[in-house]
């Protein structure tokens, strides 16, 4: 099909720098006569007036330099080159507004003879197919849905001359593209693309990269769609089967997701793009965010996109062919921490290689004087001090005397077989190697921590408890049922004590059924207790608190459920009265419960950084929640599942609530906290990093304790 040149080339409609790197752009159709451009590198927004022939058009897809546009009023449909500004026409678009939301797959540039366009509309059981030069769209029914319930769900992509499209129940349909133009369907089916075993929703994206096909699963939680897990799988083709296999990285490429489509780009082809990362925009209650998920360290970064009245609907990534060939510097910067050579599970810090100190001179210092230093030092500094010479390493209980506070522990890429630990007060991150780190075959989740021990679940069956510093591991029996999970988990005391018991809590989504599983060392399986309370209970995601011999669970309305392990009873208390009159939407807030100076404290926070955190104390004399204005020398640490309270080691850290976020980049990080003094987050929220699998834990370097 011959291209038609457009009179107005439209260079004035493109912002400066467009074409040198990936850009986000948004055409507003009949709502606005402008196009919005987002520069993700400079975090800037520009609004440009479109040439008259582009006004009222919606962008449905993108292939290299070609936009697929449709007019919402006239249904005119055509390709437009953003480099030559030439048009290639397609048949008029279907009148139904559903197809303006369709997912578009294109085989090749429209100026080639084998270009085929396929439209996939969610909830339909047919495809629409056409190509340049044809007079109409062909409706192609899929007989698969006559024998199977469900419909097309998207996304879709054309790979190796086949259309891959997701259907109900996460089934992937593989359809030969060439026969579709004649109305013929040749199809195979790939089994379910099973998500990670967490009870939350997910979105799937398909991306072609370096000759391979990948699926990206983005899992979200609650009504605010908070991102909790991202997983990448690659399509494996063998003589006997086709299946998806989980992978740990995407090499030197980066993925760019928007809407329901995805694209890839070598990181060295564009300025500011990091390798082995996934970029995508998403809405949040505090505004639109541009996320960057690094597969190496499993950390989710985000910056706030400039305010845009058009929202994120119809947002597309533009990859012009004339990309600058700027090669970015290697992002594999070494960690600030250095690994210990004495043991495979000891945190080590920075050392000055140019500083030479006589061990003989330091060794002569009386050990009694050295021991006076330990109570003034952090844990890491105690380790450094003890390694100065052999005599100092023999100081009694030097790690017990050091000042210890919670660190944020998170799991980077599994291939590194290591943990990352971030000290929020010293603003240093360490890598902890350990033979106890299991090379997992399934999704790992850090669920709870206490006394330096961390509860970890792998997939939907395996549970183990780990002290990452001593490398001690306690394996628990498999979970009671297939595809089972605990909403929350806790234990009574350190795992080496005789009264150690693990408790797992499961709450039915309707709130009318509670199942509590218990396990003691030596038992081969879980003991399951079932309760059907008269009062429904909708729990928060935070772990229960063992308080005065009973486990207290916080509900999303602020109510309390109590489990008595001695009597094996479960009750929902009539008081305190809920702080919300109606049930909040699931995931609307993070709700935390913890013990503070002999009182029960509840913390309610959202992902909206503009909203204040609410802290309440339970007045046990009247059994009601009272607002707490000050923490009185204490510091709180909260993540999605766990919470810890400590007396602040220094006055400057008091009256703060640390959240599982960092501010900064790879060279320097600062822990983000909420100040109870001025009711705001610090430091700035310009660039925020959040490990997706993390938990606050207090370091414990002592064996069997």
XYZ file of C-alpha atoms in Angstrom:
705
model
C 0.000 0.000 0.000
C 1.488 3.342 -1.022
C 2.081 5.892 1.707
C 0.281 9.240 1.520
C 2.398 12.237 2.519
C 0.831 14.638 4.996
C 1.194 18.331 4.279
C 2.157 19.353 7.831
C 5.173 17.324 8.963
C 4.533 18.284 12.572
C 8.082 18.682 13.859
C 6.866 21.519 16.084
C 4.563 19.035 17.794
C 7.516 16.979 19.104
C 9.442 18.114 22.195
C 13.193 18.595 22.232
C 15.004 15.297 22.745
C 12.208 13.134 21.378
C 13.866 10.239 19.581
C 17.010 10.094 21.722
C 15.468 7.798 24.343
C 12.145 6.119 25.202
C 9.319 8.586 25.844
C 5.834 8.175 27.192
C 3.177 9.934 25.165
C -0.577 10.226 25.312
C -3.043 11.298 22.640
C -6.365 12.347 24.138
C -8.693 11.647 21.222
C -11.772 13.853 21.099
C -11.210 15.125 24.668
C -8.244 17.383 23.906
C -6.461 18.730 20.835
C -3.046 18.204 22.412
C -0.585 15.359 22.967
C 1.115 14.916 26.345
C 4.778 13.884 26.379
C 6.539 12.450 29.462
C 10.325 12.396 29.571
C 11.103 9.651 32.144
C 14.794 10.523 32.321
C 14.328 14.216 33.124
C 10.940 13.621 34.793
C 9.350 16.408 32.773
C 6.005 16.850 31.053
C 5.216 18.811 27.895
C 1.862 19.491 26.304
C 1.993 20.113 22.534
C -0.853 21.160 20.232
C -1.384 18.539 17.548
C -1.637 19.359 13.850
C -5.251 19.580 12.793
C -5.176 16.248 10.946
C -4.203 14.487 14.215
C -6.732 16.137 16.502
C -9.511 13.841 17.708
C -7.375 10.741 17.083
C -6.675 7.965 19.591
C -3.421 6.006 19.472
C -4.122 2.265 19.584
C -0.691 0.847 18.913
C 2.879 1.444 17.857
C 5.233 -0.445 15.552
C 8.734 0.993 15.221
C 8.199 4.518 13.823
C 4.544 3.914 12.975
C 1.547 4.925 15.098
C -1.800 3.203 14.594
C -4.444 5.934 14.951
C -8.239 5.935 14.854
C -10.664 8.844 14.829
C -13.252 8.514 17.590
C -15.888 10.412 15.583
C -15.417 9.273 11.964
C -13.797 5.846 12.800
C -11.107 6.624 10.190
C -8.079 4.372 10.817
C -4.514 4.743 9.539
C -0.820 4.322 10.288
C 1.281 7.467 10.709
C 5.071 7.607 10.543
C 6.514 9.933 13.183
C 9.705 10.391 11.134
C 8.302 11.009 7.622
C 4.719 11.958 8.654
C 3.275 9.765 5.916
C -0.044 7.915 6.198
C -1.026 4.355 5.314
C -4.748 3.657 5.570
C -6.604 0.725 7.085
C -10.364 0.042 6.852
C -12.536 2.247 9.035
C -12.549 1.162 12.658
C -15.493 -0.821 14.097
C -18.138 1.494 15.505
C -18.297 -0.210 18.919
C -16.390 1.818 21.551
C -15.067 -1.439 23.020
C -12.596 -1.704 20.157
C -11.018 1.642 20.963
C -9.748 -0.179 24.078
C -8.532 -3.179 22.095
C -5.012 -4.559 22.292
C -3.320 -4.259 18.912
C -0.750 -6.693 17.504
C 1.085 -5.926 14.252
C 3.244 -8.345 12.258
C 5.523 -5.891 10.427
C 5.787 -2.242 9.295
C 2.683 -1.152 7.339
C 4.742 -0.279 4.258
C 5.607 -3.973 3.780
C 3.479 -6.492 1.891
C 3.057 -8.915 4.804
C 1.673 -6.444 7.379
C -1.293 -7.872 9.296
C -3.106 -6.114 12.147
C -4.966 -8.126 14.807
C -7.309 -6.568 17.375
C -7.946 -8.384 20.669
C -10.817 -7.033 22.729
C -11.182 -8.151 26.326
C -14.263 -10.282 27.132
C -14.796 -11.169 23.434
C -14.469 -14.627 21.845
C -13.318 -13.504 18.402
C -10.520 -11.539 16.725
C -10.668 -8.682 14.218
C -8.080 -8.918 11.445
C -7.126 -6.647 8.544
C -4.175 -5.237 6.610
C -3.360 -2.082 4.590
C -5.307 -1.982 1.312
C -8.244 -4.068 2.513
C -11.756 -2.608 2.641
C -12.994 -4.094 5.911
C -12.065 -5.869 9.122
C -12.613 -9.628 9.201
C -14.269 -11.116 12.274
C -12.617 -14.435 13.157
C -14.487 -16.521 15.802
C -12.383 -18.790 18.024
C -13.930 -22.273 18.334
C -11.901 -22.834 21.506
C -14.556 -20.928 23.458
C -17.350 -23.228 22.270
C -15.806 -26.048 24.314
C -14.296 -23.941 27.078
C -15.848 -21.243 29.209
C -14.332 -17.780 29.353
C -13.145 -15.254 26.819
C -10.113 -13.340 25.636
C -8.433 -11.317 28.354
C -5.300 -9.962 26.742
C -2.510 -9.130 26.458
C -1.439 -10.252 22.996
C 1.696 -10.173 20.879
C 2.858 -11.531 17.528
C 5.970 -13.684 17.887
C 7.501 -15.995 15.271
C 4.498 -15.370 12.988
C 2.125 -16.540 15.708
C -0.318 -14.584 17.848
C 0.081 -15.229 21.567
C -2.970 -14.061 23.509
C -4.044 -14.620 27.106
C -7.522 -16.035 27.777
C -9.536 -16.785 30.915
C -7.852 -18.916 33.592
C -4.452 -17.570 32.439
C -4.432 -19.925 29.434
C -2.239 -18.808 26.511
C -3.654 -19.314 23.000
C -1.091 -19.620 20.201
C -2.581 -18.862 16.767
C -0.892 -18.825 13.348
C -1.277 -15.282 12.009
C -1.114 -15.717 8.210
C -4.305 -17.853 7.911
C -6.282 -15.361 9.999
C -6.564 -12.946 7.094
C -8.559 -15.675 5.314
C -10.637 -16.386 8.420
C -8.849 -19.668 9.188
C -7.683 -20.524 12.716
C -4.827 -22.886 13.526
C -4.353 -22.918 17.285
C -2.465 -24.588 20.101
C -2.961 -24.009 23.845
C -0.332 -23.507 26.535
C -1.270 -24.517 30.058
C -1.972 -21.969 32.716
C 0.561 -19.229 33.363
C 0.343 -19.837 37.103
C 1.028 -16.769 39.226
C 3.003 -16.788 42.458
C 1.053 -18.254 45.395
C -0.279 -15.078 46.968
C -4.000 -14.289 47.196
C -3.870 -11.081 45.211
C -4.634 -9.912 41.674
C -2.124 -9.646 38.870
C -1.635 -8.213 35.389
C 0.268 -9.948 32.611
C 2.379 -8.356 29.878
C 3.993 -10.088 26.888
C 7.341 -8.810 25.617
C 9.572 -9.959 22.765
C 13.263 -9.552 23.504
C 16.357 -10.704 21.603
C 14.449 -13.467 19.818
C 12.702 -14.766 22.953
C 9.187 -14.242 24.278
C 8.733 -13.215 27.913
C 5.737 -12.771 30.182
C 5.832 -10.265 33.036
C 3.428 -10.788 35.945
C 2.816 -7.710 38.103
C 1.009 -8.672 41.312
C -0.941 -6.057 43.217
C -2.682 -5.890 46.571
C -5.952 -4.375 47.697
C -8.151 -1.623 46.382
C -5.182 0.698 45.802
C -3.458 -1.916 43.636
C -0.220 -1.700 45.635
C 2.528 -3.610 43.841
C 3.834 -6.520 45.893
C 5.593 -8.856 43.464
C 6.957 -8.867 39.900
C 7.940 -12.036 38.113
C 9.438 -12.698 34.656
C 9.041 -15.941 32.707
C 10.407 -16.999 29.339
C 8.671 -19.154 26.774
C 10.442 -22.491 26.363
C 9.968 -24.453 23.157
C 10.812 -28.151 23.072
C 9.890 -31.097 20.907
C 7.265 -32.288 23.375
C 5.831 -29.162 24.969
C 5.609 -25.392 25.167
C 5.731 -23.859 28.629
C 6.695 -20.777 30.643
C 9.835 -20.944 32.804
C 10.699 -18.412 35.481
C 13.940 -16.473 34.864
C 16.016 -14.299 37.194
C 17.137 -11.622 34.724
C 16.723 -10.227 31.216
C 20.410 -9.532 30.593
C 21.475 -6.247 29.055
C 17.944 -5.296 28.057
C 15.192 -3.250 29.656
C 11.436 -3.805 29.390
C 8.914 -0.976 28.979
C 5.282 -1.690 29.885
C 2.194 0.490 29.425
C -1.481 -0.322 29.160
C -1.456 -4.041 28.363
C 1.530 -4.066 26.001
C 5.268 -4.320 26.467
C 8.440 -3.603 24.516
C 12.159 -4.202 24.996
C 15.299 -2.232 24.248
C 19.039 -2.850 24.724
C 19.992 -0.610 27.638
C 22.995 0.829 25.812
C 20.799 2.154 22.991
C 19.333 5.029 24.969
C 20.605 7.504 27.517
C 19.524 6.940 31.105
C 18.158 3.398 30.668
C 19.364 0.736 33.127
C 19.950 -2.856 32.127
C 17.929 -5.716 33.631
C 15.123 -3.338 34.633
C 11.396 -3.040 33.952
C 9.821 0.419 33.498
C 6.087 1.060 33.748
C 3.658 3.830 34.833
C 0.848 3.301 37.311
C -1.672 5.379 39.215
C -1.556 5.747 42.980
C -3.606 7.695 45.482
C -0.858 10.336 45.723
C -0.511 10.744 41.957
C 0.870 8.997 38.898
C 4.140 7.161 39.368
C 6.796 5.886 36.998
C 8.145 2.621 38.377
C 11.491 1.019 37.654
C 11.877 -2.529 38.942
C 15.460 -3.784 39.137
C 15.674 -7.553 38.766
C 19.170 -7.645 40.247
C 18.235 -6.458 43.730
C 14.425 -6.935 43.539
C 13.899 -3.281 44.474
C 11.027 -1.209 43.125
C 11.987 2.421 42.452
C 9.488 5.129 41.691
C 9.365 8.816 40.919
C 6.264 10.948 40.724
C 5.182 11.851 37.218
C 4.238 15.489 36.692
C 0.541 16.141 37.149
C -1.449 15.309 34.044
C -5.186 15.874 33.793
C -5.495 13.092 31.249
C -4.502 10.373 33.716
C -2.656 7.329 32.396
C -5.272 6.066 29.931
C -3.926 5.308 26.452
C -0.347 5.939 27.560
C 2.186 4.519 25.096
C 5.954 4.126 24.910
C 7.566 5.629 21.810
C 10.765 4.036 20.498
C 11.807 5.977 17.389
C 14.251 4.065 15.215
C 16.809 6.889 15.231
C 17.898 6.254 18.802
C 21.169 7.753 19.936
C 23.851 5.102 20.349
C 24.956 6.343 23.741
C 26.273 3.543 25.906
C 25.461 3.975 29.563
C 27.966 3.259 32.275
C 27.760 -0.139 33.896
C 25.159 -0.159 36.659
C 26.791 -3.047 38.448
C 28.415 -0.857 41.107
C 29.901 -2.834 43.939
C 28.184 -2.747 47.320
C 29.457 -0.316 49.908
C 29.915 -3.276 52.236
C 32.801 -5.747 52.010
C 32.360 -9.444 52.698
C 34.021 -11.074 55.656
C 36.700 -13.635 54.938
C 36.352 -15.415 58.259
C 32.764 -16.620 57.930
C 30.179 -16.790 55.160
C 27.461 -15.189 57.251
C 28.990 -12.113 58.870
C 28.281 -8.494 57.995
C 31.327 -6.494 57.111
C 31.810 -2.855 56.355
C 34.148 -0.508 54.537
C 37.852 -0.479 55.232
C 40.548 1.944 54.197
C 43.140 -0.143 52.393
C 45.717 2.646 52.648
C 45.585 2.766 56.439
C 48.225 0.508 58.015
C 48.128 -0.003 61.769
C 50.563 -2.016 63.820
C 48.644 -4.930 65.350
C 51.331 -5.215 67.981
C 50.760 -1.660 69.164
C 46.962 -2.068 69.410
C 47.275 -5.500 70.951
C 48.998 -4.001 73.933
C 45.914 -1.962 74.869
C 44.234 -3.589 77.913
C 41.189 -5.562 76.904
C 39.228 -3.952 79.754
C 39.557 -0.565 78.045
C 38.504 -2.016 74.691
C 35.354 -3.462 76.251
C 34.358 0.006 77.421
C 34.064 1.066 73.781
C 31.584 -1.585 72.684
C 28.432 -0.110 74.340
C 29.031 3.115 72.407
C 29.289 1.448 69.010
C 26.843 0.079 66.481
C 26.835 -3.630 65.704
C 28.931 -3.207 62.562
C 31.472 -1.022 64.332
C 31.743 -3.659 67.075
C 32.570 -6.240 64.414
C 35.139 -3.937 62.876
C 36.704 -3.196 66.246
C 36.907 -6.857 67.178
C 38.742 -7.632 63.927
C 41.571 -5.156 64.574
C 43.678 -7.831 66.247
C 43.404 -11.293 67.753
C 43.341 -10.007 71.316
C 40.394 -7.720 70.685
C 38.424 -10.492 69.034
C 38.509 -12.335 72.367
C 36.617 -9.586 74.176
C 33.678 -11.118 76.030
C 30.259 -10.792 74.343
C 31.314 -7.838 72.237
C 28.282 -8.173 69.959
C 25.883 -8.216 72.906
C 27.354 -4.956 74.168
C 27.016 -3.143 70.839
C 24.000 -1.008 70.092
C 21.506 -2.916 67.986
C 18.416 -1.641 66.194
C 16.249 -3.075 63.396
C 17.675 -3.431 59.902
C 15.622 -3.876 56.767
C 16.334 -7.322 55.365
C 15.411 -8.050 51.779
C 16.073 -10.651 49.150
C 17.846 -9.619 45.935
C 17.994 -11.822 42.866
C 18.038 -15.479 43.926
C 21.048 -16.241 41.742
C 23.284 -14.285 44.136
C 22.351 -16.525 47.104
C 22.632 -13.629 49.517
C 20.612 -11.214 51.604
C 20.718 -7.440 51.605
C 20.520 -5.612 54.926
C 20.020 -1.878 55.261
C 20.899 0.045 58.424
C 18.451 3.009 58.517
C 20.434 4.991 61.121
C 23.901 4.643 59.560
C 22.435 4.677 56.010
C 24.578 1.748 54.902
C 23.616 -1.398 53.047
C 25.402 -4.721 53.433
C 25.472 -7.989 51.549
C 25.219 -11.090 53.690
C 26.415 -14.339 52.155
C 25.193 -17.521 53.764
C 25.117 -21.198 52.898
C 21.729 -21.281 54.574
C 20.150 -19.235 51.802
C 18.020 -21.677 49.893
C 18.151 -21.399 46.128
C 14.407 -21.304 45.852
C 12.425 -22.753 43.006
C 9.382 -20.717 43.895
C 8.397 -17.323 45.235
C 10.006 -16.422 48.581
C 8.236 -14.188 51.097
C 9.701 -12.809 54.334
C 6.717 -13.034 56.674
C 7.749 -12.210 60.248
C 10.775 -11.580 62.472
C 11.486 -11.786 66.174
C 14.737 -11.849 68.173
C 16.789 -11.986 64.972
C 14.875 -14.963 63.491
C 12.921 -14.569 60.246
C 9.981 -16.683 59.066
C 10.184 -17.354 55.322
C 7.693 -19.116 53.071
C 8.635 -20.622 49.723
C 5.735 -21.086 47.358
C 2.551 -22.411 48.920
C 3.963 -25.366 50.858
C 7.367 -24.741 52.429
C 8.033 -22.766 55.630
C 11.344 -22.297 57.410
C 12.809 -20.014 60.076
C 16.264 -18.525 59.574
C 18.791 -16.568 61.583
C 20.647 -14.920 58.688
C 23.668 -14.027 60.847
C 24.348 -17.445 62.375
C 23.022 -19.388 59.349
C 20.825 -21.543 61.613
C 17.738 -22.918 59.867
C 14.653 -24.595 61.313
C 12.532 -26.370 58.720
C 8.830 -26.614 59.475
C 6.424 -29.243 58.101
C 4.731 -28.529 54.761
C 1.645 -26.355 54.984
C -1.561 -28.282 55.736
C -3.303 -28.148 52.362
C -2.522 -27.706 48.678
C -2.446 -24.055 47.554
C -2.648 -23.055 51.208
C -1.273 -19.885 52.690
C -1.148 -18.056 56.009
C -2.522 -14.529 56.192
C -0.148 -13.962 59.097
C 2.321 -15.942 61.166
C 4.072 -15.561 64.511
C 5.888 -17.527 67.221
C 6.164 -17.356 70.982
C 9.896 -17.151 71.746
C 13.311 -17.853 70.234
C 13.273 -21.164 68.316
C 15.829 -22.765 70.636
C 13.760 -22.276 73.793
C 11.622 -25.134 75.201
C 8.369 -23.119 74.948
C 8.820 -22.285 71.252
C 5.568 -22.630 69.255
C 4.699 -21.351 65.758
C 1.189 -20.049 64.991
C -0.196 -19.531 61.496
C -3.457 -17.634 60.973
C -5.806 -18.059 58.008
C -8.973 -15.962 57.640
C -11.650 -16.708 55.056
C -12.321 -13.753 52.795
C -15.907 -13.404 54.079
C -14.575 -13.068 57.637
C -16.775 -15.875 58.989
C -14.165 -18.621 59.254
C -10.832 -18.661 61.114
C -8.214 -21.394 60.964
C -5.208 -21.343 63.279
C -2.393 -23.844 62.746
C 0.201 -24.617 65.410
C 3.534 -26.424 65.376
C 6.074 -27.368 68.051
C 9.604 -28.778 67.493
C 9.480 -32.542 67.067
C 6.021 -32.623 65.502
C 5.707 -33.963 61.964
C 2.666 -31.958 60.932
C 0.626 -28.893 61.828
C -2.227 -29.045 64.322
C -5.200 -27.186 62.845
C -7.863 -25.443 64.937
C -11.057 -24.232 63.231
C -13.383 -21.490 64.449
C -16.632 -20.052 63.122
C -17.117 -16.884 65.168
C -20.478 -15.176 65.414
C -18.847 -11.833 64.586
C -17.059 -11.631 61.182
C -13.442 -10.501 61.362
C -11.472 -8.936 58.502
C -7.787 -8.913 59.496
C -5.029 -6.563 58.479
C -1.940 -8.029 56.811
C 0.202 -7.375 59.898
C 1.352 -10.278 62.085
C -0.401 -10.933 65.420
C 1.103 -9.579 68.643
C 1.735 -11.861 71.618
C 0.538 -9.704 74.500
C 0.086 -10.991 78.063
C -0.105 -14.606 76.900
C -2.625 -14.060 74.090
C -2.295 -13.295 70.368
C -3.998 -10.040 69.358
C -4.971 -9.530 65.711
C -5.884 -6.097 64.332
C -8.870 -5.811 62.002
C -9.109 -3.352 59.150
C -11.789 -1.357 60.987
C -9.634 -1.140 64.120
C -11.356 -3.989 65.966
C -9.381 -6.689 67.805
C -9.521 -10.470 67.549
C -7.879 -12.502 70.319
C -6.588 -16.077 70.282
C -5.851 -17.738 73.617
C -3.308 -20.529 72.953
C -3.824 -22.141 76.364
C -7.609 -22.358 76.126
C -7.575 -22.682 72.310
C -10.305 -20.058 71.914
C -10.894 -17.283 69.391
C -12.965 -14.178 70.154
C -13.688 -10.862 68.458
C -13.821 -8.237 71.194
C -16.858 -5.978 71.425
C -14.465 -3.223 72.509
C -12.574 -1.233 71.403
C -15.176 -0.009 68.989
C -14.040 0.160 65.358
C -12.505 3.439 64.267
C -14.339 3.055 60.935
C -18.148 2.753 60.790
C -17.994 0.522 57.696
C -15.528 -2.005 56.377
C -12.644 -0.268 54.530
C -11.818 -1.622 51.112
C -9.187 -4.367 51.246
C -5.719 -2.889 50.987
C -6.935 0.655 51.521
C -4.503 1.052 54.417
C -1.586 -0.715 56.036
C -2.698 -1.562 59.570
C -0.045 -2.399 62.160
C -0.338 -3.634 65.736
C 2.561 -3.724 68.201
C 3.427 -3.557 71.870
C 4.954 -0.324 73.134
C 5.956 0.114 76.771
C 3.335 -2.346 77.963
C 0.537 -0.926 75.789
C -1.011 -2.020 72.502
C -0.417 0.490 69.724
C -2.095 0.538 66.302
C -0.655 2.338 63.279
C -2.696 3.150 60.168
C -0.881 4.359 57.067
C -1.465 4.456 53.313
C 0.837 4.493 50.309
C -0.260 8.092 49.800
C 2.752 10.069 51.003
C 0.579 13.173 51.345
C -1.614 11.557 54.002
C -0.586 11.545 57.685
C 0.079 8.346 59.612
C -2.354 7.751 62.459
C -1.035 6.257 65.715
C -3.493 5.098 68.386
C -3.009 3.648 71.873
C -5.448 1.233 73.465
C -6.784 2.615 76.749
C -7.336 -0.732 78.497
C -9.266 0.803 81.380
C -12.042 1.911 79.023
C -11.100 -0.326 76.073
C -11.024 2.400 73.459
C -8.472 3.781 71.001
C -6.910 7.148 71.818
C -4.816 9.248 69.467
C -1.122 9.222 70.294
C 0.706 12.456 69.509
C 4.210 11.493 70.641
C 6.220 8.268 70.932
C 8.142 9.476 74.006
C 11.662 8.434 73.079
C 10.624 5.399 71.048
C 11.107 4.567 67.363
C 8.801 2.361 65.294
C 9.665 0.221 62.275
C 6.797 -0.990 60.079
C 6.652 -2.937 56.837
C 3.814 -4.706 55.097
C 3.719 -7.664 57.490
C 5.810 -6.869 60.543
C 6.335 -4.070 63.065
C 8.925 -3.443 65.782
C 9.221 -0.820 68.533
C 12.511 0.076 70.275
C 13.783 2.750 72.608
C 15.726 5.126 70.404
C 19.532 4.816 70.840
C 19.843 8.575 70.244
C 17.450 11.466 70.714
C 17.555 12.448 67.045
C 16.008 9.101 66.008
C 13.134 9.311 68.496
C 9.510 9.970 67.585
C 9.965 8.499 64.120
C 8.233 5.742 62.175
C 10.556 4.078 59.662
C 8.885 2.583 56.579
C 10.471 0.060 54.162
C 11.609 2.730 51.703
C 14.933 4.309 50.768
C 15.634 7.663 49.174
C 18.571 8.055 46.828
C 20.395 5.984 44.239
C 22.814 3.110 44.050
C 25.765 5.010 45.549
C 23.987 6.363 48.624
C 20.737 5.578 50.371
C 18.815 7.178 53.183
C 16.090 5.525 55.187
C 12.699 7.205 54.784
C 10.795 7.879 57.980
C 7.637 9.642 59.093
C 8.218 12.314 61.729
C 5.632 12.553 64.484
C 6.967 16.059 65.187
C 5.851 17.656 61.900
C 3.612 14.899 60.468
C 5.535 14.449 57.227
C 7.937 12.075 55.503
C 11.694 12.683 55.376
C 13.929 13.041 53.468
C 12.562 14.171 50.097
C 10.460 11.733 48.079
C 12.164 12.534 44.777
C 13.409 9.025 44.126
C 12.023 6.237 46.285
C 13.156 2.613 46.440
C 11.122 -0.190 48.007
C 12.283 -3.815 48.221
C 9.323 -5.997 47.315
C 10.339 -8.865 49.608
C 11.513 -7.376 52.897
C 11.058 -7.362 56.661
C 12.450 -5.359 59.579
C 14.576 -7.552 61.829
C 16.910 -7.080 64.803
C 20.378 -8.592 64.185
C 21.288 -11.514 66.446
C 24.801 -12.939 66.092
C 24.582 -15.453 68.907
C 24.231 -19.148 68.209
C 21.238 -20.948 69.721
C 19.618 -17.790 71.065
